[in-house]
């Protein structure tokens, strides 16, 4: 049979930019926007809905890669525990992984089965966008065709290289042979399924019906598309198998079983409405802050475990942006509770969200753990703390016989910390450094809510903001650090009345090896924020390495007056873990004194210097 040749109507696809990545990101963005709109129209709580979106997006991304891994890559995954770097993807793997996780997540976060339907239409629209990238890139291409609807691809594209390898196209040809535009067929399929979902959206069907309908139609359409798709462009199940005289690809055999099951289950749900009472209306779930934060912690741990090559830069931005938005909203809700009924959580979370976005967009270069430690590196950290304290102060600051009044302070602060570390060692040209030297800048911002315990029923809110340059010098058995604070710091100084301090110092001394056992003395500990910095004396250990850090001891409040019989001393504990050489998570808490309470969380990213 003669080979197909281009006709005057054949469309030629040039070899241009990275179309796939462009439309991959665009598809993710469209999907996220539509899902946010779905959540808003259904009355879902924002914080819980963002957590659910992030927790579904990550399994979807990982699933697209897991299903496309070769046998050798699976062996590497089992041996190392980290996802290998691979460009191959299959949307079927993403649908399978997210389909397994979504039922577990929706139960944990209190959603009904109606939440399945919220994902149906946005996914179809996102796939329409993604298919444009596949069409321009040449992946998922079809078999050769003599029709005038075929596509030709430029040299160095996948269809061109496959045809040269198969010997049907001479090397050096101007373009590939015309192939079926299977990516365009897939685009029309997804658009048609989206139209079906729109036309049936007002039907009184049980929760989950539209999801099963969407799944069944997409799987059935994919089964048909495989007849025109070149097996060389199929990363999963591309081998031909014959059963009962019927020759189909492995993937087609799987689709032949799953598509009728999905459509059959949809039909079963719909039939229930015809023979029973109409389906119950959807009820928006409550918000569970503790579950939200637990899910975020689990997601951060999972992304760290997957390794630096598991997610591309756009995927990291999407996942981290969702998670940090949740953290910002939860922080805003905490300030709402601390600040009174007039506060808006979204407005309070905005500065924390923008600061967190800096962490997202500047942490895409992972530290190469396979190399020797770099001579220089940068560290970017984000910290958050909240607490309260009780102080006594005369309202004028004049001293003498003026009676003291008691004030209750509740506060929340955030910190962005950027530093540069030069490690000890012999540098080029023979320069010798015997100590690690770190120079950094912290930016603190927060709010303090002050209420007197006297009959005077007033309330005052004060913005806290500080600029904090510092330096730290560390040798194996000795470390010394110091810094200075400028700005609106808080009620730190004795006899300031109702004025906040604007200048203060910080200092620290460590004696002993951090990997083994060491002692630490600190004046104005500021790792998590200002407002009520502590003076700490403690003993720490690295448990024999650098992965874990544990520090505990006693902490004292600043030198403002305390009520009679009250103590300014508390116990404290700080724990940290470094799941990868690049990331570190630490937390800090004060306990044992009802008049001095504080807790904080910090996430740090180490970036290799160029």
Short mmCIF file of C-alpha atoms in Angstrom, two decimals, residues 157-605:
data_model
loop_
_atom_site.label_atom_id
_atom_site.label_comp_id
_atom_site.label_asym_id
_atom_site.label_seq_id
_atom_site.Cartn_x
_atom_site.Cartn_y
_atom_site.Cartn_z
CA UNK A 157 9.25 16.35 16.94
CA UNK A 158 8.07 12.98 18.27
CA UNK A 159 6.01 11.95 15.20
CA UNK A 160 8.91 12.83 12.90
CA UNK A 161 11.49 10.90 14.95
CA UNK A 162 9.23 7.85 15.31
CA UNK A 163 8.56 7.69 11.58
CA UNK A 164 12.29 7.95 10.83
CA UNK A 165 12.99 5.17 13.35
CA UNK A 166 10.29 2.98 11.80
CA UNK A 167 11.81 3.51 8.37
CA UNK A 168 8.70 4.98 6.78
CA UNK A 169 10.24 8.45 6.52
CA UNK A 170 13.71 9.25 5.12
CA UNK A 171 16.06 11.09 7.45
CA UNK A 172 16.33 14.73 6.48
CA UNK A 173 12.76 14.99 5.21
CA UNK A 174 11.20 18.42 5.43
CA UNK A 175 8.36 17.19 7.63
CA UNK A 176 6.65 14.06 8.88
CA UNK A 177 4.02 12.10 7.02
CA UNK A 178 0.43 13.25 7.68
CA UNK A 179 -1.03 11.66 10.81
CA UNK A 180 -4.48 11.53 12.33
CA UNK A 181 -5.02 14.53 14.64
CA UNK A 182 -5.96 12.31 17.58
CA UNK A 183 -5.28 15.18 19.95
CA UNK A 184 -7.99 17.15 18.13
CA UNK A 185 -10.31 14.16 18.39
CA UNK A 186 -9.65 14.10 22.15
CA UNK A 187 -10.36 17.83 22.34
CA UNK A 188 -13.73 17.35 20.65
CA UNK A 189 -14.49 14.41 22.95
CA UNK A 190 -13.79 16.45 26.12
CA UNK A 191 -15.80 19.40 24.79
CA UNK A 192 -18.74 17.09 23.97
CA UNK A 193 -18.67 15.54 27.45
CA UNK A 194 -18.57 19.04 28.98
CA UNK A 195 -21.62 19.96 26.93
CA UNK A 196 -23.48 16.87 28.17
CA UNK A 197 -22.67 17.83 31.76
CA UNK A 198 -23.95 21.36 31.18
CA UNK A 199 -27.18 20.19 29.59
CA UNK A 200 -27.93 17.83 32.47
CA UNK A 201 -26.77 20.04 35.35
CA UNK A 202 -30.33 20.79 36.54
CA UNK A 203 -31.39 17.14 36.76
CA UNK A 204 -32.35 15.87 40.21
CA UNK A 205 -29.70 13.17 40.33
CA UNK A 206 -27.94 11.77 43.42
CA UNK A 207 -24.56 13.14 44.41
CA UNK A 208 -21.73 11.72 42.30
CA UNK A 209 -23.90 10.97 39.23
CA UNK A 210 -22.25 13.56 36.98
CA UNK A 211 -18.80 12.33 37.95
CA UNK A 212 -19.65 8.76 36.93
CA UNK A 213 -21.25 9.99 33.71
CA UNK A 214 -18.19 12.07 32.87
CA UNK A 215 -15.83 9.20 33.67
CA UNK A 216 -17.77 6.66 31.64
CA UNK A 217 -18.05 8.90 28.56
CA UNK A 218 -14.37 9.85 28.64
CA UNK A 219 -13.25 6.23 29.02
CA UNK A 220 -15.54 5.07 26.20
CA UNK A 221 -14.32 7.86 23.94
CA UNK A 222 -10.71 7.06 24.75
CA UNK A 223 -11.32 3.42 23.76
CA UNK A 224 -12.49 4.55 20.32
CA UNK A 225 -9.65 7.08 19.88
CA UNK A 226 -7.03 4.37 20.38
CA UNK A 227 -7.90 2.89 16.97
CA UNK A 228 -6.38 5.99 15.31
CA UNK A 229 -3.60 6.63 17.79
CA UNK A 230 -0.04 5.49 17.10
CA UNK A 231 1.12 3.06 19.84
CA UNK A 232 4.49 4.84 19.86
CA UNK A 233 2.75 7.91 21.27
CA UNK A 234 1.00 5.94 24.01
CA UNK A 235 3.03 5.72 27.27
CA UNK A 236 0.77 3.09 28.89
CA UNK A 237 -0.54 -0.24 27.63
CA UNK A 238 0.70 0.10 24.06
CA UNK A 239 1.28 -3.62 23.45
CA UNK A 240 -1.15 -5.51 21.22
CA UNK A 241 -2.98 -8.49 22.76
CA UNK A 242 -5.38 -10.87 21.07
CA UNK A 243 -8.28 -12.50 22.96
CA UNK A 244 -11.07 -14.52 21.32
CA UNK A 245 -9.76 -13.44 17.95
CA UNK A 246 -9.99 -9.72 18.78
CA UNK A 247 -6.69 -7.78 18.70
CA UNK A 248 -6.63 -4.70 20.94
CA UNK A 249 -4.05 -2.73 22.85
CA UNK A 250 -3.64 -3.52 26.54
CA UNK A 251 -5.10 -0.12 27.35
CA UNK A 252 -8.13 -0.79 25.16
CA UNK A 253 -8.82 -4.07 26.95
CA UNK A 254 -8.77 -2.18 30.27
CA UNK A 255 -11.05 0.53 28.89
CA UNK A 256 -13.40 -2.07 27.46
CA UNK A 257 -14.01 -3.28 31.02
CA UNK A 258 -14.01 0.00 32.98
CA UNK A 259 -16.08 2.23 30.67
CA UNK A 260 -19.24 0.04 30.85
CA UNK A 261 -18.79 -0.30 34.62
CA UNK A 262 -18.68 3.49 35.06
CA UNK A 263 -21.68 4.09 32.80
CA UNK A 264 -23.55 1.23 34.45
CA UNK A 265 -22.99 2.70 37.90
CA UNK A 266 -24.20 6.09 36.65
CA UNK A 267 -27.34 4.48 35.26
CA UNK A 268 -27.94 2.70 38.57
CA UNK A 269 -27.77 6.00 40.48
CA UNK A 270 -30.12 7.72 38.05
CA UNK A 271 -32.61 4.86 38.19
CA UNK A 272 -32.78 5.20 41.96
CA UNK A 273 -34.32 8.67 41.57
CA UNK A 274 -37.02 7.37 39.26
CA UNK A 275 -38.18 4.76 41.76
CA UNK A 276 -37.58 6.65 44.99
CA UNK A 277 -37.88 10.14 46.43
CA UNK A 278 -35.76 12.89 44.82
CA UNK A 279 -32.14 13.08 45.89
CA UNK A 280 -31.35 15.16 48.97
CA UNK A 281 -29.99 18.65 48.36
CA UNK A 282 -26.34 19.30 49.06
CA UNK A 283 -25.40 20.78 52.44
CA UNK A 284 -22.12 22.70 52.74
CA UNK A 285 -19.75 21.10 55.27
CA UNK A 286 -18.39 22.85 58.38
CA UNK A 287 -14.79 23.99 58.52
CA UNK A 288 -12.34 21.98 60.66
CA UNK A 289 -9.19 24.11 61.23
CA UNK A 290 -7.26 21.33 62.95
CA UNK A 291 -7.94 18.92 60.09
CA UNK A 292 -6.97 21.57 57.56
CA UNK A 293 -3.62 22.17 59.20
CA UNK A 294 -3.01 18.45 59.64
CA UNK A 295 -3.68 17.93 55.92
CA UNK A 296 -1.29 20.77 55.02
CA UNK A 297 1.43 19.25 57.20
CA UNK A 298 0.91 15.90 55.54
CA UNK A 299 1.09 17.43 52.07
CA UNK A 300 4.32 19.28 52.87
CA UNK A 301 5.84 16.07 54.23
CA UNK A 302 4.74 14.16 51.12
CA UNK A 303 6.20 16.70 48.70
CA UNK A 304 9.49 16.60 50.62
CA UNK A 305 9.51 12.78 50.52
CA UNK A 306 8.82 12.64 46.78
CA UNK A 307 12.19 14.24 46.07
CA UNK A 308 13.28 17.32 44.12
CA UNK A 309 12.56 15.83 40.66
CA UNK A 310 9.00 14.62 41.26
CA UNK A 311 7.29 17.93 40.49
CA UNK A 312 8.06 20.48 37.81
CA UNK A 313 8.37 24.15 38.73
CA UNK A 314 4.78 25.00 37.65
CA UNK A 315 3.44 22.05 39.63
CA UNK A 316 5.36 23.15 42.71
CA UNK A 317 3.96 26.66 42.39
CA UNK A 318 0.37 25.36 42.11
CA UNK A 319 0.62 23.00 45.09
CA UNK A 320 2.57 25.33 47.36
CA UNK A 321 0.35 28.30 46.50
CA UNK A 322 -2.75 26.33 47.52
CA UNK A 323 -1.17 25.13 50.76
CA UNK A 324 0.22 28.52 51.72
CA UNK A 325 -3.13 30.14 50.96
CA UNK A 326 -4.66 27.77 53.49
CA UNK A 327 -1.99 28.66 56.04
CA UNK A 328 -2.60 32.35 55.44
CA UNK A 329 -6.35 32.00 55.88
CA UNK A 330 -5.91 29.91 59.02
CA UNK A 331 -3.54 32.54 60.38
CA UNK A 332 -6.11 35.20 59.53
CA UNK A 333 -8.81 33.25 61.32
CA UNK A 334 -6.56 33.04 64.37
CA UNK A 335 -6.12 36.81 64.29
CA UNK A 336 -9.87 37.16 63.91
CA UNK A 337 -10.40 35.26 67.13
CA UNK A 338 -7.61 37.22 68.83
CA UNK A 339 -8.62 40.62 67.57
CA UNK A 340 -12.35 40.82 68.04
CA UNK A 341 -15.40 40.56 65.85
CA UNK A 342 -14.49 43.50 63.64
CA UNK A 343 -11.51 41.88 61.95
CA UNK A 344 -11.63 40.32 58.47
CA UNK A 345 -9.60 37.08 58.17
CA UNK A 346 -9.03 37.51 54.42
CA UNK A 347 -7.54 41.00 54.88
CA UNK A 348 -5.34 39.90 57.74
CA UNK A 349 -4.14 36.86 55.78
CA UNK A 350 -3.18 38.95 52.73
CA UNK A 351 0.26 40.11 53.92
CA UNK A 352 1.08 36.62 55.17
CA UNK A 353 -0.09 35.16 51.87
CA UNK A 354 2.06 37.57 49.85
CA UNK A 355 5.06 36.87 52.04
CA UNK A 356 4.50 33.14 51.65
CA UNK A 357 4.26 33.60 47.89
CA UNK A 358 7.82 34.87 47.97
CA UNK A 359 8.84 31.54 49.50
CA UNK A 360 7.04 29.72 46.70
CA UNK A 361 8.54 31.67 43.82
CA UNK A 362 12.11 31.76 45.12
CA UNK A 363 12.57 28.16 46.20
CA UNK A 364 12.54 26.23 42.96
CA UNK A 365 16.25 25.33 42.88
CA UNK A 366 16.67 22.31 45.15
CA UNK A 367 19.85 21.67 47.08
CA UNK A 368 21.74 18.86 45.36
CA UNK A 369 22.12 16.29 48.10
CA UNK A 370 24.28 14.06 45.90
CA UNK A 371 27.08 16.62 45.90
CA UNK A 372 29.38 17.67 48.70
CA UNK A 373 28.01 20.53 50.82
CA UNK A 374 28.27 23.87 49.01
CA UNK A 375 30.73 26.46 50.18
CA UNK A 376 27.97 29.05 50.27
CA UNK A 377 24.21 28.83 50.48
CA UNK A 378 21.18 31.00 51.12
CA UNK A 379 18.29 30.29 53.47
CA UNK A 380 14.78 31.65 53.13
CA UNK A 381 12.41 31.11 56.07
CA UNK A 382 8.86 31.96 56.93
CA UNK A 383 7.71 31.93 60.56
CA UNK A 384 4.46 32.53 62.40
CA UNK A 385 3.78 32.87 66.12
CA UNK A 386 0.82 33.67 68.32
CA UNK A 387 0.41 34.08 72.05
CA UNK A 388 -0.62 36.23 74.94
CA UNK A 389 0.84 37.73 78.10
CA UNK A 390 -0.22 39.74 81.16
CA UNK A 391 1.61 42.85 82.32
CA UNK A 392 1.20 45.63 84.87
CA UNK A 393 1.95 49.23 83.98
CA UNK A 394 0.96 52.69 85.08
CA UNK A 395 -0.84 54.42 82.27
CA UNK A 396 1.30 57.57 82.38
CA UNK A 397 4.76 56.13 82.87
CA UNK A 398 5.49 58.67 85.65
CA UNK A 399 6.14 56.11 88.38
CA UNK A 400 5.66 57.20 92.00
CA UNK A 401 2.36 56.43 93.71
CA UNK A 402 0.39 56.04 90.51
CA UNK A 403 -1.43 52.70 90.83
CA UNK A 404 -0.52 50.01 88.33
CA UNK A 405 -3.07 48.61 85.94
CA UNK A 406 -3.14 45.13 84.46
CA UNK A 407 -3.23 44.68 80.69
CA UNK A 408 -3.90 41.52 78.74
CA UNK A 409 -2.14 41.29 75.38
CA UNK A 410 -2.97 38.86 72.57
CA UNK A 411 -0.81 38.95 69.47
CA UNK A 412 0.10 37.22 66.24
CA UNK A 413 3.23 37.95 64.22
CA UNK A 414 4.93 36.69 61.10
CA UNK A 415 8.59 36.71 60.10
CA UNK A 416 10.42 36.50 56.79
CA UNK A 417 14.10 35.64 57.22
CA UNK A 418 16.71 35.71 54.44
CA UNK A 419 20.36 34.87 55.16
CA UNK A 420 23.61 33.98 53.44
CA UNK A 421 25.96 31.42 54.98
CA UNK A 422 29.62 30.94 54.16
CA UNK A 423 30.75 27.55 55.39
CA UNK A 424 34.05 26.73 57.04
CA UNK A 425 36.75 25.29 54.80
CA UNK A 426 39.50 26.09 52.36
CA UNK A 427 38.23 28.26 49.52
CA UNK A 428 39.82 28.89 46.12
CA UNK A 429 43.18 30.68 46.15
CA UNK A 430 43.95 29.17 49.58
CA UNK A 431 41.54 31.30 51.63
CA UNK A 432 40.81 29.50 54.94
CA UNK A 433 37.67 30.02 57.03
CA UNK A 434 37.52 28.28 60.41
CA UNK A 435 33.87 29.07 61.18
CA UNK A 436 30.50 29.16 59.47
CA UNK A 437 29.41 32.78 59.15
CA UNK A 438 25.79 33.75 58.56
CA UNK A 439 24.60 37.25 57.78
CA UNK A 440 20.86 37.79 57.53
CA UNK A 441 17.88 40.10 57.72
CA UNK A 442 14.54 39.41 59.37
CA UNK A 443 11.37 41.35 58.69
CA UNK A 444 8.74 41.08 61.43
CA UNK A 445 5.10 42.15 61.14
CA UNK A 446 2.06 41.51 63.28
CA UNK A 447 -0.74 42.85 65.40
CA UNK A 448 -1.17 43.25 69.17
CA UNK A 449 -4.57 43.48 70.85
CA UNK A 450 -4.46 45.12 74.29
CA UNK A 451 -7.34 45.12 76.78
CA UNK A 452 -7.19 46.32 80.41
CA UNK A 453 -8.53 44.13 83.19
CA UNK A 454 -9.87 47.21 85.00
CA UNK A 455 -13.49 48.43 84.64
CA UNK A 456 -12.34 50.71 81.81
CA UNK A 457 -13.71 48.76 78.89
CA UNK A 458 -11.53 49.85 76.00
CA UNK A 459 -9.56 47.95 73.43
CA UNK A 460 -6.47 48.98 71.48
CA UNK A 461 -4.89 47.34 68.48
CA UNK A 462 -1.30 48.11 67.56
CA UNK A 463 0.62 47.27 64.41
CA UNK A 464 3.99 45.63 65.11
CA UNK A 465 6.73 45.93 62.49
CA UNK A 466 10.49 45.55 62.85
CA UNK A 467 13.67 45.36 60.79
CA UNK A 468 16.25 42.97 62.25
CA UNK A 469 19.75 42.58 60.73
CA UNK A 470 21.87 39.95 62.46
CA UNK A 471 25.08 37.93 62.24
CA UNK A 472 25.91 34.43 63.51
CA UNK A 473 29.36 32.81 63.77
CA UNK A 474 29.53 29.08 64.44
CA UNK A 475 32.37 26.71 65.15
CA UNK A 476 31.86 23.04 66.04
CA UNK A 477 31.80 23.67 69.79
CA UNK A 478 31.01 27.38 70.03
CA UNK A 479 28.52 29.73 68.43
CA UNK A 480 27.97 33.46 68.96
CA UNK A 481 25.27 35.63 67.43
CA UNK A 482 23.91 39.14 67.72
CA UNK A 483 21.58 41.61 66.08
CA UNK A 484 19.65 44.81 66.44
CA UNK A 485 15.94 45.61 66.09
CA UNK A 486 14.39 48.79 64.73
CA UNK A 487 10.69 49.57 64.54
CA UNK A 488 7.48 49.15 66.49
CA UNK A 489 8.50 46.19 68.65
CA UNK A 490 5.91 45.89 71.40
CA UNK A 491 5.64 46.61 75.11
CA UNK A 492 9.15 45.54 75.97
CA UNK A 493 10.61 48.24 78.19
CA UNK A 494 10.01 48.97 81.85
CA UNK A 495 8.23 52.28 82.71
CA UNK A 496 7.23 52.98 79.11
CA UNK A 497 3.61 53.42 80.08
CA UNK A 498 1.47 52.94 76.98
CA UNK A 499 4.37 53.53 74.60
CA UNK A 500 5.91 50.66 72.67
CA UNK A 501 9.66 50.25 72.40
CA UNK A 502 11.37 51.12 69.11
CA UNK A 503 14.92 49.79 69.64
CA UNK A 504 16.32 46.62 71.17
CA UNK A 505 19.15 44.09 70.86
CA UNK A 506 19.42 40.34 70.56
CA UNK A 507 22.26 37.96 71.41
CA UNK A 508 22.96 34.24 71.73
CA UNK A 509 25.80 31.99 72.92
CA UNK A 510 26.05 28.25 72.26
CA UNK A 511 28.57 25.94 73.95
CA UNK A 512 28.87 22.34 72.77
CA UNK A 513 28.35 20.42 69.55
CA UNK A 514 24.93 20.78 67.95
CA UNK A 515 24.98 17.15 66.76
CA UNK A 516 25.54 15.86 70.31
CA UNK A 517 24.76 18.00 73.39
CA UNK A 518 25.03 21.76 73.80
CA UNK A 519 23.94 24.57 76.08
CA UNK A 520 22.29 27.74 74.78
CA UNK A 521 21.66 31.18 76.29
CA UNK A 522 19.61 33.73 74.31
CA UNK A 523 18.49 37.29 74.85
CA UNK A 524 15.40 38.24 72.79
CA UNK A 525 14.74 35.06 70.85
CA UNK A 526 13.22 36.17 67.51
CA UNK A 527 13.06 33.08 65.32
CA UNK A 528 9.27 33.26 64.98
CA UNK A 529 8.42 36.92 65.49
CA UNK A 530 8.37 39.87 67.87
CA UNK A 531 5.62 40.96 70.33
CA UNK A 532 6.90 39.11 73.43
CA UNK A 533 10.45 37.82 72.79
CA UNK A 534 11.81 35.42 75.38
CA UNK A 535 15.10 35.19 77.27
CA UNK A 536 15.99 31.50 77.09
CA UNK A 537 18.38 29.12 78.80
CA UNK A 538 18.27 25.57 77.52
CA UNK A 539 19.99 22.32 76.62
CA UNK A 540 19.79 20.89 73.12
CA UNK A 541 20.82 17.89 71.07
CA UNK A 542 20.96 16.83 67.44
CA UNK A 543 20.44 13.18 68.40
CA UNK A 544 23.75 12.31 66.80
CA UNK A 545 23.20 14.05 63.43
CA UNK A 546 21.82 17.07 61.60
CA UNK A 547 18.39 15.73 60.68
CA UNK A 548 16.74 16.32 64.06
CA UNK A 549 17.08 19.12 66.63
CA UNK A 550 15.57 19.22 70.11
CA UNK A 551 15.97 22.08 72.60
CA UNK A 552 14.29 22.53 76.00
CA UNK A 553 14.74 24.73 79.06
CA UNK A 554 13.35 27.79 80.81
CA UNK A 555 12.27 31.13 79.34
CA UNK A 556 11.64 34.51 80.93
CA UNK A 557 9.42 37.38 79.81
CA UNK A 558 10.67 40.95 79.39
CA UNK A 559 11.09 43.23 82.40
CA UNK A 560 7.59 44.67 82.59
CA UNK A 561 5.85 44.46 85.97
CA UNK A 562 3.94 41.30 86.76
CA UNK A 563 0.91 40.86 89.08
CA UNK A 564 1.74 39.96 92.67
CA UNK A 565 2.42 36.23 92.94
CA UNK A 566 2.75 35.75 89.19
CA UNK A 567 5.98 34.42 87.69
CA UNK A 568 7.65 35.61 84.52
CA UNK A 569 9.34 32.21 84.04
CA UNK A 570 8.02 29.42 81.82
CA UNK A 571 9.22 26.19 80.35
CA UNK A 572 9.88 25.97 76.62
CA UNK A 573 10.56 23.32 74.02
CA UNK A 574 11.66 23.70 70.41
CA UNK A 575 11.85 20.83 67.92
CA UNK A 576 13.02 20.74 64.33
CA UNK A 577 13.35 18.20 61.53
CA UNK A 578 15.11 18.36 58.19
CA UNK A 579 13.26 15.85 55.93
CA UNK A 580 15.57 16.71 53.03
CA UNK A 581 18.89 18.59 52.90
CA UNK A 582 17.02 21.59 51.52
CA UNK A 583 13.96 21.82 53.79
CA UNK A 584 13.58 22.28 57.53
CA UNK A 585 10.46 22.47 59.69
CA UNK A 586 10.58 23.62 63.31
CA UNK A 587 8.14 24.58 66.05
CA UNK A 588 8.40 26.35 69.41
CA UNK A 589 6.11 26.49 72.44
CA UNK A 590 6.09 28.02 75.93
CA UNK A 591 4.24 26.13 78.65
CA UNK A 592 3.64 26.03 82.39
CA UNK A 593 2.67 29.68 82.95
CA UNK A 594 -0.91 30.86 82.21
CA UNK A 595 0.30 34.47 82.00
CA UNK A 596 2.97 33.72 79.36
CA UNK A 597 1.82 31.65 76.39
CA UNK A 598 3.36 31.45 72.96
CA UNK A 599 3.60 28.98 70.06
CA UNK A 600 5.27 29.25 66.68
CA UNK A 601 5.94 27.41 63.43
CA UNK A 602 8.76 28.00 60.93
CA UNK A 603 9.54 26.55 57.50
CA UNK A 604 13.00 27.06 55.99
CA UNK A 605 14.38 26.43 52.52
#
